[in-house]
PDB file of C-alpha atoms and ligand atoms in Angstrom:
ATOM      1  CA  MET A   1     -20.087 -50.867 -15.792  1.00  0.00           C
ATOM      2  CA  TRP A   2     -22.311 -53.516 -17.412  1.00  0.00           C
ATOM      3  CA  VAL A   3     -20.239 -53.616 -20.606  1.00  0.00           C
ATOM      4  CA  ASP A   4     -17.267 -55.249 -18.851  1.00  0.00           C
ATOM      5  CA  SER A   5     -19.292 -58.068 -17.313  1.00  0.00           C
ATOM      6  CA  ALA A   6     -21.133 -58.514 -20.613  1.00  0.00           C
ATOM      7  CA  ALA A   7     -17.862 -58.574 -22.573  1.00  0.00           C
ATOM      8  CA  ASP A   8     -16.408 -61.084 -20.073  1.00  0.00           C
ATOM      9  CA  LEU A   9     -19.436 -63.340 -20.546  1.00  0.00           C
ATOM     10  CA  ILE A  10     -19.227 -63.197 -24.338  1.00  0.00           C
ATOM     11  CA  CYS A  11     -15.463 -63.665 -24.402  1.00  0.00           C
ATOM     12  CA  GLN A  12     -15.767 -66.720 -22.164  1.00  0.00           C
ATOM     13  CA  SER A  13     -18.619 -68.223 -24.196  1.00  0.00           C
ATOM     14  CA  VAL A  14     -16.741 -67.740 -27.476  1.00  0.00           C
ATOM     15  CA  ALA A  15     -13.542 -69.262 -26.057  1.00  0.00           C
ATOM     16  CA  GLU A  16     -15.434 -72.263 -24.670  1.00  0.00           C
ATOM     17  CA  ARG A  17     -17.054 -72.924 -28.009  1.00  0.00           C
ATOM     18  CA  ILE A  18     -13.817 -72.589 -29.965  1.00  0.00           C
ATOM     19  CA  SER A  19     -12.017 -74.946 -27.573  1.00  0.00           C
ATOM     20  CA  LYS A  20     -14.817 -77.503 -28.104  1.00  0.00           C
ATOM     21  CA  SER A  21     -15.337 -77.326 -31.856  1.00  0.00           C
ATOM     22  CA  GLY A  22     -12.653 -75.036 -33.259  1.00  0.00           C
ATOM     23  CA  VAL A  23     -15.199 -72.419 -34.376  1.00  0.00           C
ATOM     24  CA  CYS A  24     -17.789 -70.089 -32.846  1.00  0.00           C
ATOM     25  CA  THR A  25     -20.788 -68.747 -34.752  1.00  0.00           C
ATOM     26  CA  LEU A  26     -22.612 -65.808 -33.270  1.00  0.00           C
ATOM     27  CA  ALA A  27     -25.402 -63.441 -34.298  1.00  0.00           C
ATOM     28  CA  LEU A  28     -25.347 -59.775 -33.272  1.00  0.00           C
ATOM     29  CA  ALA A  29     -28.314 -57.602 -32.315  1.00  0.00           C
ATOM     30  CA  GLY A  30     -29.070 -54.263 -33.889  1.00  0.00           C
ATOM     31  CA  GLY A  31     -30.407 -51.146 -32.236  1.00  0.00           C
ATOM     32  CA  LYS A  32     -28.673 -48.814 -29.755  1.00  0.00           C
ATOM     33  CA  THR A  33     -28.293 -50.870 -26.566  1.00  0.00           C
ATOM     34  CA  PRO A  34     -25.459 -53.235 -27.680  1.00  0.00           C
ATOM     35  CA  GLN A  35     -23.296 -50.535 -29.306  1.00  0.00           C
ATOM     36  CA  ALA A  36     -21.219 -49.848 -26.159  1.00  0.00           C
ATOM     37  CA  LEU A  37     -20.678 -53.586 -25.785  1.00  0.00           C
ATOM     38  CA  TYR A  38     -19.449 -53.980 -29.383  1.00  0.00           C
ATOM     39  CA  LYS A  39     -17.036 -51.097 -28.828  1.00  0.00           C
ATOM     40  CA  ARG A  40     -15.774 -52.739 -25.615  1.00  0.00           C
ATOM     41  CA  LEU A  41     -15.209 -56.091 -27.367  1.00  0.00           C
ATOM     42  CA  SER A  42     -12.951 -54.298 -29.866  1.00  0.00           C
ATOM     43  CA  GLN A  43     -10.673 -53.064 -27.039  1.00  0.00           C
ATOM     44  CA  PRO A  44      -8.074 -54.822 -24.840  1.00  0.00           C
ATOM     45  CA  PRO A  45      -8.257 -57.294 -23.250  1.00  0.00           C
ATOM     46  CA  TYR A  46     -11.095 -58.698 -25.442  1.00  0.00           C
ATOM     47  CA  LEU A  47      -9.441 -57.615 -28.699  1.00  0.00           C
ATOM     48  CA  GLN A  48      -6.595 -60.072 -27.955  1.00  0.00           C
ATOM     49  CA  ALA A  49      -8.596 -62.621 -25.912  1.00  0.00           C
ATOM     50  CA  ILE A  50     -11.126 -63.484 -28.629  1.00  0.00           C
ATOM     51  CA  CYS A  51      -9.827 -65.741 -31.429  1.00  0.00           C
ATOM     52  CA  TRP A  52     -11.345 -63.704 -34.274  1.00  0.00           C
ATOM     53  CA  PRO A  53     -10.061 -65.987 -37.111  1.00  0.00           C
ATOM     54  CA  ALA A  54     -12.196 -68.807 -35.578  1.00  0.00           C
ATOM     55  CA  THR A  55     -15.235 -66.572 -35.021  1.00  0.00           C
ATOM     56  CA  HIS A  56     -18.070 -66.059 -37.522  1.00  0.00           C
ATOM     57  CA  ILE A  57     -20.444 -63.103 -37.235  1.00  0.00           C
ATOM     58  CA  PHE A  58     -24.023 -63.057 -38.534  1.00  0.00           C
ATOM     59  CA  LEU A  59     -26.821 -60.539 -37.805  1.00  0.00           C
ATOM     60  CA  GLY A  60     -30.038 -61.366 -35.945  1.00  0.00           C
ATOM     61  CA  ASP A  61     -31.909 -58.875 -38.098  1.00  0.00           C
ATOM     62  CA  GLU A  62     -31.435 -55.999 -40.478  1.00  0.00           C
ATOM     63  CA  ARG A  63     -33.153 -52.902 -41.761  1.00  0.00           C
ATOM     64  CA  CYS A  64     -33.206 -53.089 -45.558  1.00  0.00           C
ATOM     65  CA  VAL A  65     -30.985 -50.088 -46.232  1.00  0.00           C
ATOM     66  CA  PRO A  66     -27.441 -49.867 -47.640  1.00  0.00           C
ATOM     67  CA  PHE A  67     -24.695 -50.684 -45.109  1.00  0.00           C
ATOM     68  CA  GLU A  68     -23.562 -47.018 -45.236  1.00  0.00           C
ATOM     69  CA  HIS A  69     -27.012 -45.859 -44.102  1.00  0.00           C
ATOM     70  CA  GLU A  70     -27.229 -44.670 -40.459  1.00  0.00           C
ATOM     71  CA  GLU A  71     -30.011 -47.193 -39.766  1.00  0.00           C
ATOM     72  CA  SER A  72     -28.031 -50.209 -41.024  1.00  0.00           C
ATOM     73  CA  ASN A  73     -27.400 -52.787 -38.272  1.00  0.00           C
ATOM     74  CA  PHE A  74     -24.431 -54.240 -40.167  1.00  0.00           C
ATOM     75  CA  GLY A  75     -23.120 -50.701 -40.667  1.00  0.00           C
ATOM     76  CA  MET A  76     -23.366 -50.103 -36.919  1.00  0.00           C
ATOM     77  CA  ALA A  77     -21.722 -53.427 -36.004  1.00  0.00           C
ATOM     78  CA  ASN A  78     -18.982 -52.777 -38.543  1.00  0.00           C
ATOM     79  CA  ARG A  79     -18.264 -49.296 -37.174  1.00  0.00           C
ATOM     80  CA  HIS A  80     -18.076 -50.382 -33.527  1.00  0.00           C
ATOM     81  CA  LEU A  81     -16.638 -53.892 -33.799  1.00  0.00           C
ATOM     82  CA  ILE A  82     -16.064 -55.711 -37.080  1.00  0.00           C
ATOM     83  CA  SER A  83     -13.780 -53.074 -38.705  1.00  0.00           C
ATOM     84  CA  GLN A  84     -11.834 -52.770 -35.419  1.00  0.00           C
ATOM     85  CA  VAL A  85     -10.826 -56.423 -34.922  1.00  0.00           C
ATOM     86  CA  PRO A  86      -8.765 -58.921 -36.973  1.00  0.00           C
ATOM     87  CA  ILE A  87     -11.723 -60.955 -38.209  1.00  0.00           C
ATOM     88  CA  PRO A  88     -11.301 -62.326 -41.756  1.00  0.00           C
ATOM     89  CA  PRO A  89     -13.842 -60.729 -44.162  1.00  0.00           C
ATOM     90  CA  GLN A  90     -15.114 -64.186 -45.152  1.00  0.00           C
ATOM     91  CA  ASN A  91     -16.128 -64.703 -41.485  1.00  0.00           C
ATOM     92  CA  CYS A  92     -18.582 -61.789 -41.669  1.00  0.00           C
ATOM     93  CA  HIS A  93     -22.055 -62.659 -42.942  1.00  0.00           C
ATOM     94  CA  PRO A  94     -24.217 -59.551 -43.312  1.00  0.00           C
ATOM     95  CA  ILE A  95     -27.857 -59.956 -44.336  1.00  0.00           C
ATOM     96  CA  PRO A  96     -27.832 -59.575 -48.168  1.00  0.00           C
ATOM     97  CA  ILE A  97     -30.012 -56.457 -48.318  1.00  0.00           C
ATOM     98  CA  TYR A  98     -28.979 -55.875 -51.931  1.00  0.00           C
ATOM     99  CA  ALA A  99     -31.212 -58.788 -52.938  1.00  0.00           C
ATOM    100  CA  GLY A 100     -34.356 -56.804 -52.207  1.00  0.00           C
ATOM    101  CA  PRO A 101     -36.282 -55.251 -50.499  1.00  0.00           C
ATOM    102  CA  SER A 102     -38.194 -58.471 -50.886  1.00  0.00           C
ATOM    103  CA  ALA A 103     -38.490 -61.980 -49.570  1.00  0.00           C
ATOM    104  CA  GLN A 104     -35.424 -62.703 -51.714  1.00  0.00           C
ATOM    105  CA  ILE A 105     -33.309 -61.199 -48.913  1.00  0.00           C
ATOM    106  CA  ALA A 106     -34.525 -63.783 -46.415  1.00  0.00           C
ATOM    107  CA  LEU A 107     -34.080 -66.650 -48.878  1.00  0.00           C
ATOM    108  CA  GLN A 108     -30.541 -65.570 -49.759  1.00  0.00           C
ATOM    109  CA  TYR A 109     -29.672 -65.125 -46.075  1.00  0.00           C
ATOM    110  CA  GLU A 110     -30.891 -68.666 -45.430  1.00  0.00           C
ATOM    111  CA  GLU A 111     -28.652 -69.893 -48.271  1.00  0.00           C
ATOM    112  CA  GLU A 112     -25.705 -68.015 -46.753  1.00  0.00           C
ATOM    113  CA  MET A 113     -26.372 -69.645 -43.373  1.00  0.00           C
ATOM    114  CA  LYS A 114     -26.683 -73.077 -45.016  1.00  0.00           C
ATOM    115  CA  ARG A 115     -23.351 -72.589 -46.808  1.00  0.00           C
ATOM    116  CA  HIS A 116     -21.764 -71.854 -43.425  1.00  0.00           C
ATOM    117  CA  PHE A 117     -23.442 -74.353 -41.125  1.00  0.00           C
ATOM    118  CA  GLN A 118     -23.275 -77.251 -43.592  1.00  0.00           C
ATOM    119  CA  HIS A 119     -19.520 -76.824 -43.840  1.00  0.00           C
ATOM    120  CA  LEU A 120     -18.763 -76.725 -40.129  1.00  0.00           C
ATOM    121  CA  PRO A 121     -16.929 -79.737 -38.676  1.00  0.00           C
ATOM    122  CA  ALA A 122     -19.441 -82.478 -37.786  1.00  0.00           C
ATOM    123  CA  GLN A 123     -18.394 -82.464 -34.169  1.00  0.00           C
ATOM    124  CA  SER A 124     -19.599 -78.912 -33.871  1.00  0.00           C
ATOM    125  CA  GLU A 125     -23.166 -80.258 -33.988  1.00  0.00           C
ATOM    126  CA  SER A 126     -24.191 -77.124 -35.821  1.00  0.00           C
ATOM    127  CA  LEU A 127     -27.325 -78.502 -37.474  1.00  0.00           C
ATOM    128  CA  THR A 128     -30.385 -80.017 -35.845  1.00  0.00           C
ATOM    129  CA  LYS A 129     -33.582 -81.568 -37.219  1.00  0.00           C
ATOM    130  CA  ASP A 130     -37.151 -81.029 -35.986  1.00  0.00           C
ATOM    131  CA  ALA A 131     -39.831 -83.712 -35.764  1.00  0.00           C
ATOM    132  CA  LYS A 132     -40.872 -82.986 -39.353  1.00  0.00           C
ATOM    133  CA  GLY A 133     -37.328 -83.491 -40.634  1.00  0.00           C
ATOM    134  CA  HIS A 134     -36.618 -79.786 -41.220  1.00  0.00           C
ATOM    135  CA  PHE A 135     -33.007 -78.813 -40.526  1.00  0.00           C
ATOM    136  CA  PHE A 136     -32.118 -75.735 -38.461  1.00  0.00           C
ATOM    137  CA  PRO A 137     -28.784 -74.099 -37.614  1.00  0.00           C
ATOM    138  CA  VAL A 138     -27.470 -74.112 -34.041  1.00  0.00           C
ATOM    139  CA  PHE A 139     -25.917 -70.713 -33.341  1.00  0.00           C
ATOM    140  CA  ASP A 140     -23.388 -70.798 -30.497  1.00  0.00           C
ATOM    141  CA  LEU A 141     -24.438 -67.362 -29.281  1.00  0.00           C
ATOM    142  CA  ILE A 142     -27.252 -64.990 -30.243  1.00  0.00           C
ATOM    143  CA  ILE A 143     -27.318 -61.460 -28.825  1.00  0.00           C
ATOM    144  CA  LEU A 144     -30.783 -59.879 -28.731  1.00  0.00           C
ATOM    145  CA  GLY A 145     -32.356 -56.608 -27.728  1.00  0.00           C
ATOM    146  CA  MET A 146     -36.016 -55.894 -27.071  1.00  0.00           C
ATOM    147  CA  GLY A 147     -38.326 -53.035 -28.016  1.00  0.00           C
ATOM    148  CA  LYS A 148     -40.917 -51.445 -25.721  1.00  0.00           C
ATOM    149  CA  ASP A 149     -43.571 -53.450 -27.615  1.00  0.00           C
ATOM    150  CA  GLY A 150     -41.811 -56.713 -26.738  1.00  0.00           C
ATOM    151  CA  HIS A 151     -40.386 -57.239 -30.221  1.00  0.00           C
ATOM    152  CA  THR A 152     -36.958 -58.822 -30.621  1.00  0.00           C
ATOM    153  CA  ALA A 153     -34.736 -59.013 -33.692  1.00  0.00           C
ATOM    154  CA  SER A 154     -37.345 -57.920 -36.262  1.00  0.00           C
ATOM    155  CA  LEU A 155     -40.053 -60.213 -34.938  1.00  0.00           C
ATOM    156  CA  PHE A 156     -42.954 -57.901 -34.059  1.00  0.00           C
ATOM    157  CA  PRO A 157     -46.144 -58.741 -32.141  1.00  0.00           C
ATOM    158  CA  GLY A 158     -48.767 -60.160 -34.503  1.00  0.00           C
ATOM    159  CA  ASP A 159     -46.448 -60.204 -37.540  1.00  0.00           C
ATOM    160  CA  PRO A 160     -46.734 -63.281 -39.835  1.00  0.00           C
ATOM    161  CA  ALA A 161     -42.939 -63.747 -39.564  1.00  0.00           C
ATOM    162  CA  LEU A 162     -43.533 -64.799 -35.958  1.00  0.00           C
ATOM    163  CA  LYS A 163     -45.490 -67.822 -37.154  1.00  0.00           C
ATOM    164  CA  GLU A 164     -42.707 -69.087 -39.434  1.00  0.00           C
ATOM    165  CA  LYS A 165     -42.055 -72.757 -38.663  1.00  0.00           C
ATOM    166  CA  MET A 166     -39.661 -73.822 -41.417  1.00  0.00           C
ATOM    167  CA  ARG A 167     -37.600 -70.948 -42.800  1.00  0.00           C
ATOM    168  CA  TRP A 168     -34.425 -69.742 -41.115  1.00  0.00           C
ATOM    169  CA  ALA A 169     -34.986 -66.097 -42.034  1.00  0.00           C
ATOM    170  CA  ALA A 170     -38.074 -64.017 -42.777  1.00  0.00           C
ATOM    171  CA  PHE A 171     -38.825 -60.754 -44.554  1.00  0.00           C
ATOM    172  CA  VAL A 172     -40.941 -58.085 -42.851  1.00  0.00           C
ATOM    173  CA  GLN A 173     -42.614 -55.724 -45.309  1.00  0.00           C
ATOM    174  CA  LYS A 174     -42.547 -52.718 -42.986  1.00  0.00           C
ATOM    175  CA  SER A 175     -41.591 -52.416 -39.341  1.00  0.00           C
ATOM    176  CA  PRO A 176     -44.417 -51.093 -37.116  1.00  0.00           C
ATOM    177  CA  ARG A 177     -41.693 -49.527 -34.912  1.00  0.00           C
ATOM    178  CA  PRO A 178     -39.055 -46.929 -35.815  1.00  0.00           C
ATOM    179  CA  PRO A 179     -37.167 -47.109 -38.092  1.00  0.00           C
ATOM    180  CA  ARG A 180     -40.241 -48.000 -40.143  1.00  0.00           C
ATOM    181  CA  LEU A 181     -38.272 -49.820 -42.814  1.00  0.00           C
ATOM    182  CA  PRO A 182     -38.535 -53.215 -44.504  1.00  0.00           C
ATOM    183  CA  ARG A 183     -36.656 -55.753 -42.378  1.00  0.00           C
ATOM    184  CA  ALA A 184     -35.154 -59.215 -42.529  1.00  0.00           C
ATOM    185  CA  THR A 185     -34.853 -61.331 -39.403  1.00  0.00           C
ATOM    186  CA  LEU A 186     -33.871 -64.713 -38.021  1.00  0.00           C
ATOM    187  CA  THR A 187     -36.997 -66.693 -37.245  1.00  0.00           C
ATOM    188  CA  LEU A 188     -38.172 -68.032 -33.888  1.00  0.00           C
ATOM    189  CA  PRO A 189     -37.215 -71.682 -34.704  1.00  0.00           C
ATOM    190  CA  VAL A 190     -33.624 -70.498 -35.246  1.00  0.00           C
ATOM    191  CA  LEU A 191     -33.523 -68.323 -32.121  1.00  0.00           C
ATOM    192  CA  ASN A 192     -34.891 -71.234 -30.085  1.00  0.00           C
ATOM    193  CA  ARG A 193     -32.189 -73.647 -31.202  1.00  0.00           C
ATOM    194  CA  ALA A 194     -29.264 -71.523 -30.049  1.00  0.00           C
ATOM    195  CA  ARG A 195     -26.790 -72.813 -27.456  1.00  0.00           C
ATOM    196  CA  LEU A 196     -26.870 -69.439 -25.680  1.00  0.00           C
ATOM    197  CA  VAL A 197     -29.122 -66.395 -26.061  1.00  0.00           C
ATOM    198  CA  ILE A 198     -28.276 -63.188 -24.198  1.00  0.00           C
ATOM    199  CA  PHE A 199     -30.854 -60.378 -24.046  1.00  0.00           C
ATOM    200  CA  PHE A 200     -29.711 -56.834 -23.245  1.00  0.00           C
ATOM    201  CA  ALA A 201     -32.386 -54.379 -22.139  1.00  0.00           C
ATOM    202  CA  SER A 202     -32.133 -51.134 -20.256  1.00  0.00           C
ATOM    203  CA  GLU A 203     -34.135 -51.166 -17.033  1.00  0.00           C
ATOM    204  CA  SER A 204     -34.869 -47.458 -17.016  1.00  0.00           C
ATOM    205  CA  GLU A 205     -36.284 -47.551 -20.561  1.00  0.00           C
ATOM    206  CA  LYS A 206     -38.038 -50.917 -20.549  1.00  0.00           C
ATOM    207  CA  LYS A 207     -39.021 -51.736 -16.946  1.00  0.00           C
ATOM    208  CA  ASP A 208     -42.699 -52.530 -17.768  1.00  0.00           C
ATOM    209  CA  ILE A 209     -42.140 -54.685 -20.811  1.00  0.00           C
ATOM    210  CA  ILE A 210     -39.282 -56.576 -19.072  1.00  0.00           C
ATOM    211  CA  ARG A 211     -41.669 -57.447 -16.234  1.00  0.00           C
ATOM    212  CA  LYS A 212     -44.378 -58.615 -18.664  1.00  0.00           C
ATOM    213  CA  VAL A 213     -41.963 -60.624 -20.805  1.00  0.00           C
ATOM    214  CA  LEU A 214     -40.367 -62.355 -17.812  1.00  0.00           C
ATOM    215  CA  ASP A 215     -43.749 -63.099 -16.225  1.00  0.00           C
ATOM    216  CA  GLU A 216     -43.664 -66.941 -16.173  1.00  0.00           C
ATOM    217  CA  THR A 217     -47.445 -67.249 -15.839  1.00  0.00           C
ATOM    218  CA  GLU A 218     -48.122 -66.013 -19.348  1.00  0.00           C
ATOM    219  CA  ARG A 219     -44.889 -66.685 -21.169  1.00  0.00           C
ATOM    220  CA  LEU A 220     -46.011 -69.603 -23.312  1.00  0.00           C
ATOM    221  CA  THR A 221     -49.054 -67.767 -24.661  1.00  0.00           C
ATOM    222  CA  SER A 222     -47.471 -64.346 -24.687  1.00  0.00           C
ATOM    223  CA  VAL A 223     -48.039 -61.927 -27.565  1.00  0.00           C
ATOM    224  CA  PHE A 224     -44.580 -60.552 -26.914  1.00  0.00           C
ATOM    225  CA  PRO A 225     -42.061 -62.123 -29.311  1.00  0.00           C
ATOM    226  CA  ALA A 226     -39.219 -61.721 -26.779  1.00  0.00           C
ATOM    227  CA  ALA A 227     -41.184 -63.920 -24.356  1.00  0.00           C
ATOM    228  CA  LEU A 228     -41.343 -66.686 -26.968  1.00  0.00           C
ATOM    229  CA  VAL A 229     -37.547 -66.928 -27.124  1.00  0.00           C
ATOM    230  CA  ARG A 230     -36.877 -70.082 -25.109  1.00  0.00           C
ATOM    231  CA  PRO A 231     -33.685 -71.532 -26.508  1.00  0.00           C
ATOM    232  CA  ALA A 232     -32.751 -75.216 -26.330  1.00  0.00           C
ATOM    233  CA  GLY A 233     -29.560 -74.008 -24.644  1.00  0.00           C
ATOM    234  CA  LYS A 234     -29.065 -71.252 -22.057  1.00  0.00           C
ATOM    235  CA  LEU A 235     -31.041 -67.988 -21.818  1.00  0.00           C
ATOM    236  CA  ILE A 236     -29.544 -64.994 -20.020  1.00  0.00           C
ATOM    237  CA  TRP A 237     -31.250 -61.640 -19.477  1.00  0.00           C
ATOM    238  CA  MET A 238     -28.867 -58.752 -18.766  1.00  0.00           C
ATOM    239  CA  ILE A 239     -31.061 -55.990 -17.364  1.00  0.00           C
ATOM    240  CA  LEU A 240     -28.924 -52.890 -17.602  1.00  0.00           C
ATOM    241  CA  LYS A 241     -28.922 -50.463 -14.726  1.00  0.00           C
ATOM    242  CA  GLU A 242     -27.391 -47.288 -16.157  1.00  0.00           C
ATOM    243  CA  GLY A 243     -25.119 -44.957 -14.178  1.00  0.00           C
TER     244      GLY A 243
HETATM  245  C1  6PG B  20     -33.394 -53.548 -34.610  1.00  0.00           C
HETATM  246  C2  6PG B  20     -33.077 -54.509 -33.510  1.00  0.00           C
HETATM  247  C3  6PG B  20     -34.193 -54.560 -32.500  1.00  0.00           C
HETATM  248  C4  6PG B  20     -33.613 -53.931 -31.251  1.00  0.00           C
HETATM  249  C5  6PG B  20     -34.713 -53.401 -30.361  1.00  0.00           C
HETATM  250  C6  6PG B  20     -34.132 -52.619 -29.199  1.00  0.00           C
HETATM  251  O1  6PG B  20     -32.920 -53.740 -35.707  1.00  0.00           O
HETATM  252  O2  6PG B  20     -34.072 -52.561 -34.324  1.00  0.00           O
HETATM  253  O3  6PG B  20     -32.440 -55.612 -33.775  1.00  0.00           O
HETATM  254  O4  6PG B  20     -34.716 -55.796 -32.236  1.00  0.00           O
HETATM  255  O5  6PG B  20     -32.824 -54.874 -30.561  1.00  0.00           O
HETATM  256  O6  6PG B  20     -35.521 -52.557 -31.147  1.00  0.00           O
HETATM  257  O7  6PG B  20     -33.504 -51.501 -29.742  1.00  0.00           O
HETATM  258  P1  6PG B  20     -32.683 -50.476 -28.814  1.00  0.00           P
HETATM  259  O8  6PG B  20     -31.525 -51.233 -28.278  1.00  0.00           O
HETATM  260  O9  6PG B  20     -32.272 -49.385 -29.759  1.00  0.00           O
HETATM  261  O10 6PG B  20     -33.616 -50.015 -27.723  1.00  0.00           O
END
């Protein structure tokens, strides 16, 4: 089953990072596809293999609803993983949806990320600067999904949030895809500075868009946000063949 090889990959990446810098900072995807993986990571052998006290969990994006709401990404991640493993509560960094729904959510999430990344040991090289002197966080691992329209996190085709060049998080007034809720999302500059990005997409559901997004000839000018994710580190696509 794909979840075991995916869980192996994540477990290995987290362990490598912790052995190098003593801490691993990852961002989880929302949606349905990663749920089985989160459940698997909460079970042996991964439950014991991952050093949860040295692991920090952020979200790649969120729907602006209370965590108890069925559409909450943090709620989902908490149900399947976070509440099932010995991770200290202070290592969990949900998107502060209670600050909005407004751009305040994105600003407060950026502050939360700054509080974390600015206090990581220097050797973890967790902050990087662009040519204009803007600082950006370096996530060790970002897990992403993709919609049939080529969106990823809550970066939708043609949305102004996709053009963000400076902020670490952005607010999306209303998602054009279900659930049609206000969203908050990591921005492209942050996704593209990660050490490792892993996309999970089901082949049966998303065959066409996967082909378009992975088409090298038009990737740089693509309208599909998922195609614009080209991290400084490694990029892995796990195309899931069900059954
Ligand atoms: C969200 C997600 C989103 C998701 C894709 C794929 O909050 O909706 O973060 O980017 O990854 O929509 O969703 P599925 O895995 O449910 O197909």
